[in-house]
GROMACS .gro file of C-alpha atoms in nm:
model
   54
    1UNK     CA    1  -0.982 -20.054  -4.298
    2UNK     CA    2  -0.859 -20.288  -4.553
    3UNK     CA    3  -0.530 -20.497  -4.586
    4UNK     CA    4  -0.363 -20.390  -4.937
    5UNK     CA    5  -0.487 -20.724  -5.054
    6UNK     CA    6  -0.837 -20.689  -4.959
    7UNK     CA    7  -0.855 -20.331  -5.123
    8UNK     CA    8  -0.664 -20.467  -5.419
    9UNK     CA    9  -0.932 -20.743  -5.456
   10UNK     CA   10  -1.230 -20.478  -5.400
   11UNK     CA   11  -1.027 -20.243  -5.661
   12UNK     CA   12  -1.002 -20.489  -5.903
   13UNK     CA   13  -0.623 -20.488  -5.927
   14UNK     CA   14  -0.300 -20.640  -5.842
   15UNK     CA   15  -0.224 -20.657  -5.505
   16UNK     CA   16   0.138 -20.508  -5.624
   17UNK     CA   17   0.004 -20.208  -5.756
   18UNK     CA   18  -0.177 -20.087  -5.470
   19UNK     CA   19   0.156 -20.170  -5.270
   20UNK     CA   20   0.343 -19.936  -5.507
   21UNK     CA   21   0.091 -19.661  -5.436
   22UNK     CA   22   0.113 -19.702  -5.091
   23UNK     CA   23   0.497 -19.668  -5.054
   24UNK     CA   24   0.476 -19.379  -5.297
   25UNK     CA   25   0.689 -19.603  -5.578
   26UNK     CA   26   0.445 -19.539  -5.836
   27UNK     CA   27   0.147 -19.268  -5.910
   28UNK     CA   28  -0.217 -19.334  -5.965
   29UNK     CA   29  -0.399 -19.228  -6.288
   30UNK     CA   30  -0.721 -19.060  -6.179
   31UNK     CA   31  -0.914 -19.379  -6.331
   32UNK     CA   32  -0.694 -19.596  -6.080
   33UNK     CA   33  -0.781 -19.363  -5.810
   34UNK     CA   34  -1.154 -19.362  -5.890
   35UNK     CA   35  -1.120 -19.773  -5.862
   36UNK     CA   36  -0.938 -19.751  -5.556
   37UNK     CA   37  -1.255 -19.506  -5.408
   38UNK     CA   38  -1.454 -19.740  -5.524
   39UNK     CA   39  -1.309 -20.059  -5.347
   40UNK     CA   40  -1.317 -19.836  -5.025
   41UNK     CA   41  -1.683 -19.742  -5.077
   42UNK     CA   42  -1.607 -19.370  -5.083
   43UNK     CA   43  -1.629 -19.096  -5.317
   44UNK     CA   44  -1.359 -18.921  -5.485
   45UNK     CA   45  -1.394 -18.518  -5.522
   46UNK     CA   46  -1.167 -18.329  -5.705
   47UNK     CA   47  -1.142 -17.945  -5.607
   48UNK     CA   48  -1.010 -17.679  -5.815
   49UNK     CA   49  -0.911 -17.360  -5.612
   50UNK     CA   50  -0.752 -17.033  -5.702
   51UNK     CA   51  -0.412 -17.024  -5.574
   52UNK     CA   52  -0.363 -16.712  -5.305
   53UNK     CA   53  -0.055 -16.499  -5.382
   54UNK     CA   54   0.168 -16.426  -5.050
   0.00000   0.00000   0.00000
């Protein structure tokens, strides 16, 4: 687990930006999500599936 400051440093972004994402004050772009995933040492996977109708 990382602090906001540690994750920001690992992802190469400002701590304030990470804090805004964490508190849902801002929505990250796909490129930002990729940077955060890289900072966390994980792979970002996007899965598109068909919606089932009720």
